[in-house]
Short mmCIF file of C-alpha atoms (C1' of nucleotides) in Angstrom, two decimals:
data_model
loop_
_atom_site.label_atom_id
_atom_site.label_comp_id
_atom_site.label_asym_id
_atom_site.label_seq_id
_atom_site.Cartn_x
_atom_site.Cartn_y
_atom_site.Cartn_z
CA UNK A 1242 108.31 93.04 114.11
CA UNK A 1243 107.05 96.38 112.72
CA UNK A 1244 109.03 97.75 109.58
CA UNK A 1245 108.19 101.06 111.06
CA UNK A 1246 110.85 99.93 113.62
CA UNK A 1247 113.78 99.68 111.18
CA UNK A 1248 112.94 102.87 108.86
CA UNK A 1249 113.22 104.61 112.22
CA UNK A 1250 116.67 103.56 113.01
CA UNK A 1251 117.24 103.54 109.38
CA UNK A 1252 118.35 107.50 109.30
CA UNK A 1253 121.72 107.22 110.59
CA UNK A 1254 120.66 110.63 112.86
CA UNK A 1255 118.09 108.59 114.59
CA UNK A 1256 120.28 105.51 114.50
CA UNK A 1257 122.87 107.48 116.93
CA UNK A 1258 120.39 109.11 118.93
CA UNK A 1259 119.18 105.68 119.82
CA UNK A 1260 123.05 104.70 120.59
CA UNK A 1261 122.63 108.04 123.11
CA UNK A 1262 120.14 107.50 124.86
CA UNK A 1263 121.48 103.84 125.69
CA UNK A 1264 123.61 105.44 128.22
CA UNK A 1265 121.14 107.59 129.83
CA UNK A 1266 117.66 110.06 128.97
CA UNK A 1267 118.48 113.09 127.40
CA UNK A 1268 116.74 116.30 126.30
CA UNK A 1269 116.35 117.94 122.67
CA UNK A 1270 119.34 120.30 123.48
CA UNK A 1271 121.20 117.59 124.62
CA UNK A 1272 120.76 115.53 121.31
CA UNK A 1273 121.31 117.97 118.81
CA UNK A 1274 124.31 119.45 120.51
CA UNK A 1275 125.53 116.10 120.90
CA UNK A 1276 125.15 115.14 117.52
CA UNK A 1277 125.90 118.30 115.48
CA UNK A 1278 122.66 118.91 114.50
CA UNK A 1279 120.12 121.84 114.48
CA UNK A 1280 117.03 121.56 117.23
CA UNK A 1281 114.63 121.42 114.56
CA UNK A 1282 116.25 118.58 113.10
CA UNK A 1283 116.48 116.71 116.16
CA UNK A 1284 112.58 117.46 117.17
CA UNK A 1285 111.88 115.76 113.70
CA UNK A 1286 113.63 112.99 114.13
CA UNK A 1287 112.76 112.42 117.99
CA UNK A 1288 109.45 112.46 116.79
CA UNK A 1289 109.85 109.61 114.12
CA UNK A 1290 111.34 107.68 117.18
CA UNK A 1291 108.16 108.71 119.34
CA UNK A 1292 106.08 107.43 116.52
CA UNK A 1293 107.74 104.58 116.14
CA UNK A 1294 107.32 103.80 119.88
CA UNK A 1295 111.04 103.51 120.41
CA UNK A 1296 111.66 106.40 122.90
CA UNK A 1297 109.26 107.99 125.30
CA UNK A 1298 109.36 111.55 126.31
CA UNK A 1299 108.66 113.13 130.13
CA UNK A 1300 107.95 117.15 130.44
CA UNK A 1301 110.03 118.31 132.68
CA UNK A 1302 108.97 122.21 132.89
CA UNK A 1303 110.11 123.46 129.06
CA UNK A 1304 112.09 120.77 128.72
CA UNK A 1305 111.86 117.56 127.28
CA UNK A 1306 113.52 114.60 128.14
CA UNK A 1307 113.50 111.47 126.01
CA UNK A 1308 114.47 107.34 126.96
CA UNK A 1309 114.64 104.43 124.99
CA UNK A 1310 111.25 102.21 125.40
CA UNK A 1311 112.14 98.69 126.15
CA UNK A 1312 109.41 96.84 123.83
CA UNK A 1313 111.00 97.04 120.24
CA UNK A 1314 114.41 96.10 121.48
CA UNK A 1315 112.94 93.18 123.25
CA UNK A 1316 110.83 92.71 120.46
CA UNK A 1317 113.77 92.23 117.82
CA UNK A 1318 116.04 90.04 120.36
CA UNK A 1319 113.18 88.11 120.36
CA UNK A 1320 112.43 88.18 116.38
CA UNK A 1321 116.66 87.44 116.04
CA UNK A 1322 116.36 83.83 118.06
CA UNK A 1323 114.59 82.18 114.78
CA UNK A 1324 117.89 83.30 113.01
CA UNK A 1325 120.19 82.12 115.12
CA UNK A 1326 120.54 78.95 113.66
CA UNK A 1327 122.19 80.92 110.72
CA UNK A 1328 124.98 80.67 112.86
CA UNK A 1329 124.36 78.13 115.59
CA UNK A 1330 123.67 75.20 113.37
CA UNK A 1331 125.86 73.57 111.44
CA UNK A 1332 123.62 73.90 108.47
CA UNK A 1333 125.44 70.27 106.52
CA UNK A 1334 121.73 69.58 105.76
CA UNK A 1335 121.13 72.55 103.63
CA UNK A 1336 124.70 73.25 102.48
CA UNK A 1337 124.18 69.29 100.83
CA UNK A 1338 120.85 70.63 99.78
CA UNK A 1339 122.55 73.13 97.71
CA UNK A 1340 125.64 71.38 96.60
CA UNK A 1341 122.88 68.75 94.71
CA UNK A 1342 120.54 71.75 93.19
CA UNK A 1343 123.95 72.93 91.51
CA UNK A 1344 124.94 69.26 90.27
CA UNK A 1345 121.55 68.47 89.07
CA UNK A 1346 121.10 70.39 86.22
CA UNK A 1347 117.46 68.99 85.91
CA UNK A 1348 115.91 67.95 88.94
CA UNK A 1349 113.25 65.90 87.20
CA UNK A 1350 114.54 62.76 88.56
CA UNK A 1351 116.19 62.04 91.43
CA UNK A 1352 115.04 63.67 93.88
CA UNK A 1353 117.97 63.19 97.02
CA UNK A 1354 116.05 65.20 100.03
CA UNK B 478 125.62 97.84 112.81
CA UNK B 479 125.61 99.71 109.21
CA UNK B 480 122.75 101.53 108.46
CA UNK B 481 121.78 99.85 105.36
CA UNK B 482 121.28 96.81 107.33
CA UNK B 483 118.16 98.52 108.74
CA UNK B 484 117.00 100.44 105.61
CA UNK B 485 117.46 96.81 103.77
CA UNK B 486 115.28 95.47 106.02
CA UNK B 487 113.07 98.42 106.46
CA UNK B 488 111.25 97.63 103.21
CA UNK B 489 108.21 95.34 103.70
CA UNK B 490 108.49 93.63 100.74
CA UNK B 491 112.19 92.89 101.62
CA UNK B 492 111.41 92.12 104.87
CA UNK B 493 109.09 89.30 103.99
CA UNK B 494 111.60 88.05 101.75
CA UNK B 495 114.14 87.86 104.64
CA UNK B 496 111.49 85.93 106.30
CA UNK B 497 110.80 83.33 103.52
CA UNK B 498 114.81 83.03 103.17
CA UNK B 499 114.73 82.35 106.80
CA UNK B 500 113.30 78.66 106.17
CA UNK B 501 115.34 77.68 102.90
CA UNK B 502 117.10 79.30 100.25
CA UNK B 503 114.81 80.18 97.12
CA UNK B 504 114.99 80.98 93.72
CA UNK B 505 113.84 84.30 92.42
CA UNK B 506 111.14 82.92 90.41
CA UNK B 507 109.62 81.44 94.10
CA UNK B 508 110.12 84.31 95.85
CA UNK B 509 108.04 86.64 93.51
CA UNK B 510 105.47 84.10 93.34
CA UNK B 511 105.04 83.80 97.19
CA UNK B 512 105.37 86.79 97.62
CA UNK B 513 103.18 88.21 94.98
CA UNK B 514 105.09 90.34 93.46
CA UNK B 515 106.53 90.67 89.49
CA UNK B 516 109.63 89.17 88.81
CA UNK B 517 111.71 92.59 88.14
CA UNK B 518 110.64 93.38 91.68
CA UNK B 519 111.64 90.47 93.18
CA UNK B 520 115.17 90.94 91.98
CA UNK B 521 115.45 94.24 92.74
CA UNK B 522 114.96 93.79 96.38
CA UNK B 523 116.80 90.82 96.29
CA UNK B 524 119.62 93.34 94.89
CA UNK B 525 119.24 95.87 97.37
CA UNK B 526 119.45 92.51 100.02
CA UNK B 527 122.79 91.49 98.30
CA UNK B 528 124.07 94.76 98.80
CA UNK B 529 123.14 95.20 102.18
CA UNK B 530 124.98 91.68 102.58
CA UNK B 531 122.01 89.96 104.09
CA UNK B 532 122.23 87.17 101.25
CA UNK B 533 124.09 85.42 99.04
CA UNK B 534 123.34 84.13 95.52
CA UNK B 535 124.47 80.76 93.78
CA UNK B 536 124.20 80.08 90.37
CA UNK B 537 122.09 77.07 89.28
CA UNK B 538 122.14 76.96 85.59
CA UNK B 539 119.71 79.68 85.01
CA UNK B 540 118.41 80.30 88.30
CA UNK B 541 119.90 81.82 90.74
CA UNK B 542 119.20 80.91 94.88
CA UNK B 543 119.34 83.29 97.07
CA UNK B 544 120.12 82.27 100.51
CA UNK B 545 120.75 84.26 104.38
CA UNK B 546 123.85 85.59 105.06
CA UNK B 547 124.84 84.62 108.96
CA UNK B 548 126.39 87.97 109.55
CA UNK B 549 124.04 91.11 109.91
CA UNK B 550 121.90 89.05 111.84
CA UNK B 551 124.40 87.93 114.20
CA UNK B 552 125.74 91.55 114.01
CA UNK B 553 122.26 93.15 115.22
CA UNK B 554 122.03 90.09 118.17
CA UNK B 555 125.72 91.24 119.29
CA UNK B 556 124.26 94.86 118.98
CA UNK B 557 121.23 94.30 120.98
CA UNK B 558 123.39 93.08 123.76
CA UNK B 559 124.27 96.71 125.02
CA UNK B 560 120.26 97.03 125.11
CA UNK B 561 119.46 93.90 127.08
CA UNK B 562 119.83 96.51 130.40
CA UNK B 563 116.55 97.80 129.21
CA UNK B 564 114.42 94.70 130.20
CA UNK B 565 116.81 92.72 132.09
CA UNK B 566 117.61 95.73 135.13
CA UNK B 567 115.29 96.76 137.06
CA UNK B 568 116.36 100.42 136.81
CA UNK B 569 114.83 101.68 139.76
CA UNK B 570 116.86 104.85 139.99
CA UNK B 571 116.38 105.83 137.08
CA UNK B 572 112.81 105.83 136.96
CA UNK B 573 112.45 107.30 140.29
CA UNK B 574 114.63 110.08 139.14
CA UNK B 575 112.35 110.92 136.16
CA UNK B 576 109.13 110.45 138.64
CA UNK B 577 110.56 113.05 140.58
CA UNK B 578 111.23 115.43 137.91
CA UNK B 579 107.80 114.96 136.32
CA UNK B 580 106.12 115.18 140.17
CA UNK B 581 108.34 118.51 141.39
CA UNK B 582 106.39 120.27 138.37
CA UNK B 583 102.75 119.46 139.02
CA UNK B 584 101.01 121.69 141.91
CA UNK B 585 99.32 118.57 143.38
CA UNK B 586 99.53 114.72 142.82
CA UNK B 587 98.42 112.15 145.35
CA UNK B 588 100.22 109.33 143.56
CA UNK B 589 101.82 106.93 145.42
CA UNK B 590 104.95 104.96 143.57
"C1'" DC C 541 121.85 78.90 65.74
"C1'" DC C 542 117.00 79.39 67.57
"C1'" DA C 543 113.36 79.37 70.97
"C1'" DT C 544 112.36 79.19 75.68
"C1'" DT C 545 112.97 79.95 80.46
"C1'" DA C 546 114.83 82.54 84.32
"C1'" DT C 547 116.68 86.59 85.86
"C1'" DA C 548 118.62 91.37 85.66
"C1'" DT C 549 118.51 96.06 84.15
"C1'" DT C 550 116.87 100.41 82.32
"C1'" DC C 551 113.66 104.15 81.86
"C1'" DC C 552 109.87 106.65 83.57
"C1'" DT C 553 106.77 108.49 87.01
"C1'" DT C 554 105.18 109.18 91.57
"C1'" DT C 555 105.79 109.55 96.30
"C1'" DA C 556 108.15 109.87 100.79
"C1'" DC C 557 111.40 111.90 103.37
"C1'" DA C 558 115.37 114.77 105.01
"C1'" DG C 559 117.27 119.37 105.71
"C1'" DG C 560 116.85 124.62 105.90
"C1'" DA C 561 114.43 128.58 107.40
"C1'" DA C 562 110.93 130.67 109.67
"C1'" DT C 563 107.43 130.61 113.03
"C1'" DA C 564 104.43 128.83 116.79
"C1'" DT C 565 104.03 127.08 121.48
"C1'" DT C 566 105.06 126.43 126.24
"C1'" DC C 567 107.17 127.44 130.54
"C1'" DC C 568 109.71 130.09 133.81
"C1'" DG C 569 111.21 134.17 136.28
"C1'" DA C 570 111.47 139.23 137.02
"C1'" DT D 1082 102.55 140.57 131.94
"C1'" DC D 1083 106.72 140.44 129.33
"C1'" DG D 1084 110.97 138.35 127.62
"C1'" DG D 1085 113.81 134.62 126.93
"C1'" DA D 1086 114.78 129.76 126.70
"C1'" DA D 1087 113.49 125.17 125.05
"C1'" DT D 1088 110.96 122.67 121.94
"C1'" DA D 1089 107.59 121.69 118.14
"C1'" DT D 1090 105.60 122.61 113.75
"C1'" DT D 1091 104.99 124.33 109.10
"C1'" DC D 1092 106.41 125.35 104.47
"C1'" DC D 1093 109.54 124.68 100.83
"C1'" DT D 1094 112.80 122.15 98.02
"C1'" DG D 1095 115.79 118.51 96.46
"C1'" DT D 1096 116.65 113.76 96.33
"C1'" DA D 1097 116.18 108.86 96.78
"C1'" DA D 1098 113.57 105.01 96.27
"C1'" DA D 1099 109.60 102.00 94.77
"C1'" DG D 1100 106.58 100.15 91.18
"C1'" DG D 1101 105.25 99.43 86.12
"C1'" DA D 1102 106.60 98.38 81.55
"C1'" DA D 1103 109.80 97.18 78.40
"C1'" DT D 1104 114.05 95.23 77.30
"C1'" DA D 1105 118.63 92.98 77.99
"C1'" DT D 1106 121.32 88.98 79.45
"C1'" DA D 1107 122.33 84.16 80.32
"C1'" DA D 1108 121.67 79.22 80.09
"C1'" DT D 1109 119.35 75.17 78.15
"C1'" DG D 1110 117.49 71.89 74.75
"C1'" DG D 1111 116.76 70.87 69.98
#
DNA sequence: CCATTATATTCCTTTACAGGAATATTCCGA
DNA sequence: TCGGAATATTCCTGTAAAGGAATATAATGG
């Protein structure tokens, strides 16, 4: 997982053109009609995404049509499945584990785990 | 999926504490000193992480442990679902609809799908 | 109450980044 | 070749956020 990755979707501009393009490639006009914004605005922040190797872009004549790359979403379904145990597990182990650091005041001793 | 999930996360040093909190909960004192960081810096991201939700704090004595919350990760796994079409189809139309558009605006191209 | 330990907060400075406005670039058709 | 449409880039400015240093707060043992 790259941090670059989550500062990109971050900006809650690029976060919904990412939510966009879910449904289907779209070009600059597209985007920043779509989302209120200026073109400018939306080149900027289509090229964060570009950057940031979430979406790829195909000329098509003066236009420019961006999609979603599959790698980083792939890549942080993939970084999730070590924390699904947050909720998958039943987690008694370290639930005890805490319940005895906050009744030992000094752990010196007895050591329980 | 709130933004500040992903700007929480976003920050390296935060992000490596996510991933230390992912094996056990620790106190501030072992974060910063894993981590390499000073202690005022360790509890400020662990602030920002508290805000964001992504942990919870317990009170031990003078400590305090910071453990994972459950729910912004299993909020970004439920996210990525409406993603999963990305790798999981093989999308066939789609890409042969932006092969044409790419090939209808080059004079020649020999390439073969 | 005092000293110590662990943690949180404040203040300051620097830097990164987002938006606005203007301009540059590229492509198409007449 | 010229003009217009679509997009990208640059410059400027304001703001938010991160790190350093110092200090405040809270809990413990003596």
């Amino acid at each position: 997982m790259k941090a670059s990755i989550f500062s990109a979707l971050a900006e809650p501009n690029r976060f919904q053109i990412v939510e966009l393009l879910q449904s289907s490639p779209l070009t600059v006009g597209e985007i920043s009609e779509r989302l209120g914004i200026r073109q400018p605005q939306a080149s900027k922040h289509l090229r964060v995404l570009l950057d940031a190797g979430i979406v790829d872009v195909i000329a098509d004549a003066n236009r420019r049509i961006y999609k979603l790359r599959q790698e980083p979403f792939q890549e942080m379904d993939d970084w999730l499945i070590s924390y699904r145990h947050l909720w998958e597990d039943r987690f008694d182990r370290l639930d005890a584990y805490l319940q005895v650091l906050q009744n030992n005041k000094k752990p010196q001793s007895d050591e329980e785990l």
